[in-house]
Amino acid sequence: MPAYLQLLAIKQDFPDVKVLRKNWNSFEIVLKLQPTLLSETYNVKIVYKDNMFVKIFVIDKVLKIAPNRTKLPHVYNTKAQQICLYSPSKNEWKSIKLISNTIMPWASEWLYYYELWLPEGKWYGGGHDEYPNETLDKILKDE
């Protein structure tokens, strides 16, 4: 879907969106997400390039690491706080889908599960096994 149509749809749902950069085939925006009424508010940066990719980052706040973990769950990069919302190889998201109907709810859901993950380091959000070595260590220890 062309960048201008994606941006138009986002602006309808998020009128306070801040446009950092836009041109004919891409944009960078920042908007606020609050997963629940009791949740913190997060600034989320979205980078979109037509028919190529959409990248999502949590910005302006350092996400904490659960006490028993060494990195954030389901991220492409802990330091950049680029969150993982879908598997590109499984075609779970394509550029014909509206970001406002897919990526935005998924980002909010990721933040919700992140807040549940913080106390114990257990990820309830599904997806791939985030800590395979720890799972293997537990299996070997229990034998």
PDB file of N, CA, C and O in Angstrom, residues 72-103:
ATOM      1  N   LEU A  72      15.734  -7.993  26.384  1.00  0.00           N
ATOM      2  CA  LEU A  72      14.292  -7.864  26.182  1.00  0.00           C
ATOM      3  C   LEU A  72      13.764  -9.059  25.392  1.00  0.00           C
ATOM      4  O   LEU A  72      14.478  -9.617  24.551  1.00  0.00           O
ATOM      5  N   PRO A  73      12.505  -9.435  25.606  1.00  0.00           N
ATOM      6  CA  PRO A  73      11.929 -10.534  24.838  1.00  0.00           C
ATOM      7  C   PRO A  73      11.408 -10.045  23.488  1.00  0.00           C
ATOM      8  O   PRO A  73      10.981  -8.902  23.355  1.00  0.00           O
ATOM      9  N   HIS A  74      11.472 -10.886  22.530  1.00  0.00           N
ATOM     10  CA  HIS A  74      10.871 -10.628  21.216  1.00  0.00           C
ATOM     11  C   HIS A  74      11.216  -9.253  20.649  1.00  0.00           C
ATOM     12  O   HIS A  74      10.345  -8.446  20.350  1.00  0.00           O
ATOM     13  N   VAL A  75      12.520  -9.034  20.530  1.00  0.00           N
ATOM     14  CA  VAL A  75      13.016  -7.817  19.895  1.00  0.00           C
ATOM     15  C   VAL A  75      14.046  -8.222  18.841  1.00  0.00           C
ATOM     16  O   VAL A  75      14.662  -9.274  18.933  1.00  0.00           O
ATOM     17  N   TYR A  76      14.209  -7.356  17.862  1.00  0.00           N
ATOM     18  CA  TYR A  76      15.287  -7.553  16.902  1.00  0.00           C
ATOM     19  C   TYR A  76      16.590  -7.040  17.484  1.00  0.00           C
ATOM     20  O   TYR A  76      17.662  -7.516  17.144  1.00  0.00           O
ATOM     21  N   ASN A  77      16.464  -6.026  18.356  1.00  0.00           N
ATOM     22  CA  ASN A  77      17.651  -5.403  18.923  1.00  0.00           C
ATOM     23  C   ASN A  77      17.276  -4.809  20.273  1.00  0.00           C
ATOM     24  O   ASN A  77      16.460  -3.884  20.337  1.00  0.00           O
ATOM     25  N   THR A  78      17.866  -5.336  21.345  1.00  0.00           N
ATOM     26  CA  THR A  78      17.550  -4.852  22.690  1.00  0.00           C
ATOM     27  C   THR A  78      17.969  -3.397  22.855  1.00  0.00           C
ATOM     28  O   THR A  78      17.208  -2.583  23.382  1.00  0.00           O
ATOM     29  N   LYS A  79      19.171  -3.053  22.408  1.00  0.00           N
ATOM     30  CA  LYS A  79      19.675  -1.684  22.587  1.00  0.00           C
ATOM     31  C   LYS A  79      18.812  -0.667  21.836  1.00  0.00           C
ATOM     32  O   LYS A  79      18.458   0.383  22.370  1.00  0.00           O
ATOM     33  N   ALA A  80      18.446  -0.970  20.598  1.00  0.00           N
ATOM     34  CA  ALA A  80      17.620  -0.055  19.793  1.00  0.00           C
ATOM     35  C   ALA A  80      16.141  -0.154  20.160  1.00  0.00           C
ATOM     36  O   ALA A  80      15.339   0.681  19.739  1.00  0.00           O
ATOM     37  N   GLN A  81      15.787  -1.191  20.946  1.00  0.00           N
ATOM     38  CA  GLN A  81      14.403  -1.421  21.355  1.00  0.00           C
ATOM     39  C   GLN A  81      13.470  -1.552  20.152  1.00  0.00           C
ATOM     40  O   GLN A  81      12.358  -1.052  20.128  1.00  0.00           O
ATOM     41  N   GLN A  82      13.981  -2.270  19.129  1.00  0.00           N
ATOM     42  CA  GLN A  82      13.169  -2.568  17.950  1.00  0.00           C
ATOM     43  C   GLN A  82      12.399  -3.843  18.240  1.00  0.00           C
ATOM     44  O   GLN A  82      12.965  -4.935  18.311  1.00  0.00           O
ATOM     45  N   ILE A  83      11.091  -3.701  18.413  1.00  0.00           N
ATOM     46  CA  ILE A  83      10.283  -4.832  18.852  1.00  0.00           C
ATOM     47  C   ILE A  83       9.879  -5.728  17.680  1.00  0.00           C
ATOM     48  O   ILE A  83       9.710  -5.266  16.554  1.00  0.00           O
ATOM     49  N   CYS A  84       9.727  -7.009  17.988  1.00  0.00           N
ATOM     50  CA  CYS A  84       9.349  -8.008  16.985  1.00  0.00           C
ATOM     51  C   CYS A  84       7.854  -8.284  17.127  1.00  0.00           C
ATOM     52  O   CYS A  84       7.401  -8.764  18.162  1.00  0.00           O
ATOM     53  N   LEU A  85       7.115  -7.992  16.083  1.00  0.00           N
ATOM     54  CA  LEU A  85       5.667  -8.163  16.115  1.00  0.00           C
ATOM     55  C   LEU A  85       5.167  -9.289  15.224  1.00  0.00           C
ATOM     56  O   LEU A  85       4.045  -9.756  15.394  1.00  0.00           O
ATOM     57  N   TYR A  86       5.965  -9.689  14.267  1.00  0.00           N
ATOM     58  CA  TYR A  86       5.539 -10.712  13.319  1.00  0.00           C
ATOM     59  C   TYR A  86       6.773 -11.319  12.667  1.00  0.00           C
ATOM     60  O   TYR A  86       7.874 -10.765  12.754  1.00  0.00           O
ATOM     61  N   SER A  87       6.577 -12.447  12.025  1.00  0.00           N
ATOM     62  CA  SER A  87       7.671 -13.115  11.332  1.00  0.00           C
ATOM     63  C   SER A  87       7.583 -12.820   9.832  1.00  0.00           C
ATOM     64  O   SER A  87       6.667 -13.315   9.166  1.00  0.00           O
ATOM     65  N   PRO A  88       8.509 -12.019   9.294  1.00  0.00           N
ATOM     66  CA  PRO A  88       8.465 -11.718   7.853  1.00  0.00           C
ATOM     67  C   PRO A  88       8.512 -12.971   6.980  1.00  0.00           C
ATOM     68  O   PRO A  88       7.849 -13.039   5.957  1.00  0.00           O
ATOM     69  N   SER A  89       9.254 -13.977   7.401  1.00  0.00           N
ATOM     70  CA  SER A  89       9.377 -15.193   6.595  1.00  0.00           C
ATOM     71  C   SER A  89       8.067 -15.975   6.516  1.00  0.00           C
ATOM     72  O   SER A  89       7.868 -16.767   5.607  1.00  0.00           O
ATOM     73  N   LYS A  90       7.163 -15.743   7.464  1.00  0.00           N
ATOM     74  CA  LYS A  90       5.866 -16.422   7.460  1.00  0.00           C
ATOM     75  C   LYS A  90       4.774 -15.573   6.813  1.00  0.00           C
ATOM     76  O   LYS A  90       3.606 -15.944   6.847  1.00  0.00           O
ATOM     77  N   ASN A  91       5.140 -14.434   6.268  1.00  0.00           N
ATOM     78  CA  ASN A  91       4.183 -13.530   5.607  1.00  0.00           C
ATOM     79  C   ASN A  91       3.004 -13.159   6.503  1.00  0.00           C
ATOM     80  O   ASN A  91       1.862 -13.083   6.046  1.00  0.00           O
ATOM     81  N   GLU A  92       3.279 -12.934   7.778  1.00  0.00           N
ATOM     82  CA  GLU A  92       2.215 -12.564   8.712  1.00  0.00           C
ATOM     83  C   GLU A  92       1.750 -11.127   8.510  1.00  0.00           C
ATOM     84  O   GLU A  92       0.659 -10.768   8.919  1.00  0.00           O
ATOM     85  N   TRP A  93       2.606 -10.322   7.906  1.00  0.00           N
ATOM     86  CA  TRP A  93       2.217  -8.955   7.564  1.00  0.00           C
ATOM     87  C   TRP A  93       2.755  -8.649   6.174  1.00  0.00           C
ATOM     88  O   TRP A  93       3.875  -9.020   5.832  1.00  0.00           O
ATOM     89  N   LYS A  94       1.920  -7.996   5.374  1.00  0.00           N
ATOM     90  CA  LYS A  94       2.319  -7.544   4.036  1.00  0.00           C
ATOM     91  C   LYS A  94       1.923  -6.084   3.910  1.00  0.00           C
ATOM     92  O   LYS A  94       1.008  -5.613   4.589  1.00  0.00           O
ATOM     93  N   SER A  95       2.570  -5.376   3.013  1.00  0.00           N
ATOM     94  CA  SER A  95       2.332  -3.938   2.883  1.00  0.00           C
ATOM     95  C   SER A  95       0.932  -3.602   2.361  1.00  0.00           C
ATOM     96  O   SER A  95       0.536  -2.443   2.396  1.00  0.00           O
ATOM     97  N   ILE A  96       0.175  -4.593   1.920  1.00  0.00           N
ATOM     98  CA  ILE A  96      -1.206  -4.310   1.506  1.00  0.00           C
ATOM     99  C   ILE A  96      -2.123  -4.144   2.716  1.00  0.00           C
ATOM    100  O   ILE A  96      -3.246  -3.671   2.590  1.00  0.00           O
ATOM    101  N   LYS A  97      -1.645  -4.559   3.889  1.00  0.00           N
ATOM    102  CA  LYS A  97      -2.424  -4.426   5.125  1.00  0.00           C
ATOM    103  C   LYS A  97      -2.166  -3.062   5.745  1.00  0.00           C
ATOM    104  O   LYS A  97      -1.034  -2.577   5.741  1.00  0.00           O
ATOM    105  N   LEU A  98      -3.204  -2.472   6.298  1.00  0.00           N
ATOM    106  CA  LEU A  98      -3.054  -1.175   6.956  1.00  0.00           C
ATOM    107  C   LEU A  98      -2.272  -1.324   8.257  1.00  0.00           C
ATOM    108  O   LEU A  98      -2.588  -2.177   9.094  1.00  0.00           O
ATOM    109  N   ILE A  99      -1.283  -0.485   8.423  1.00  0.00           N
ATOM    110  CA  ILE A  99      -0.499  -0.458   9.652  1.00  0.00           C
ATOM    111  C   ILE A  99      -1.402  -0.160  10.843  1.00  0.00           C
ATOM    112  O   ILE A  99      -1.252  -0.749  11.916  1.00  0.00           O
ATOM    113  N   SER A 100      -2.353   0.730  10.650  1.00  0.00           N
ATOM    114  CA  SER A 100      -3.242   1.122  11.744  1.00  0.00           C
ATOM    115  C   SER A 100      -4.139  -0.033  12.211  1.00  0.00           C
ATOM    116  O   SER A 100      -4.590  -0.042  13.350  1.00  0.00           O
ATOM    117  N   ASN A 101      -4.381  -1.014  11.339  1.00  0.00           N
ATOM    118  CA  ASN A 101      -5.219  -2.164  11.697  1.00  0.00           C
ATOM    119  C   ASN A 101      -4.427  -3.385  12.141  1.00  0.00           C
ATOM    120  O   ASN A 101      -5.012  -4.356  12.614  1.00  0.00           O
ATOM    121  N   THR A 102      -3.120  -3.363  11.946  1.00  0.00           N
ATOM    122  CA  THR A 102      -2.298  -4.534  12.256  1.00  0.00           C
ATOM    123  C   THR A 102      -1.142  -4.163  13.195  1.00  0.00           C
ATOM    124  O   THR A 102      -1.141  -4.544  14.357  1.00  0.00           O
ATOM    125  N   ILE A 103      -0.199  -3.436  12.685  1.00  0.00           N
ATOM    126  CA  ILE A 103       1.018  -3.111  13.438  1.00  0.00           C
ATOM    127  C   ILE A 103       0.711  -2.365  14.725  1.00  0.00           C
ATOM    128  O   ILE A 103       1.265  -2.678  15.785  1.00  0.00           O
TER     129      ILE A 103
END
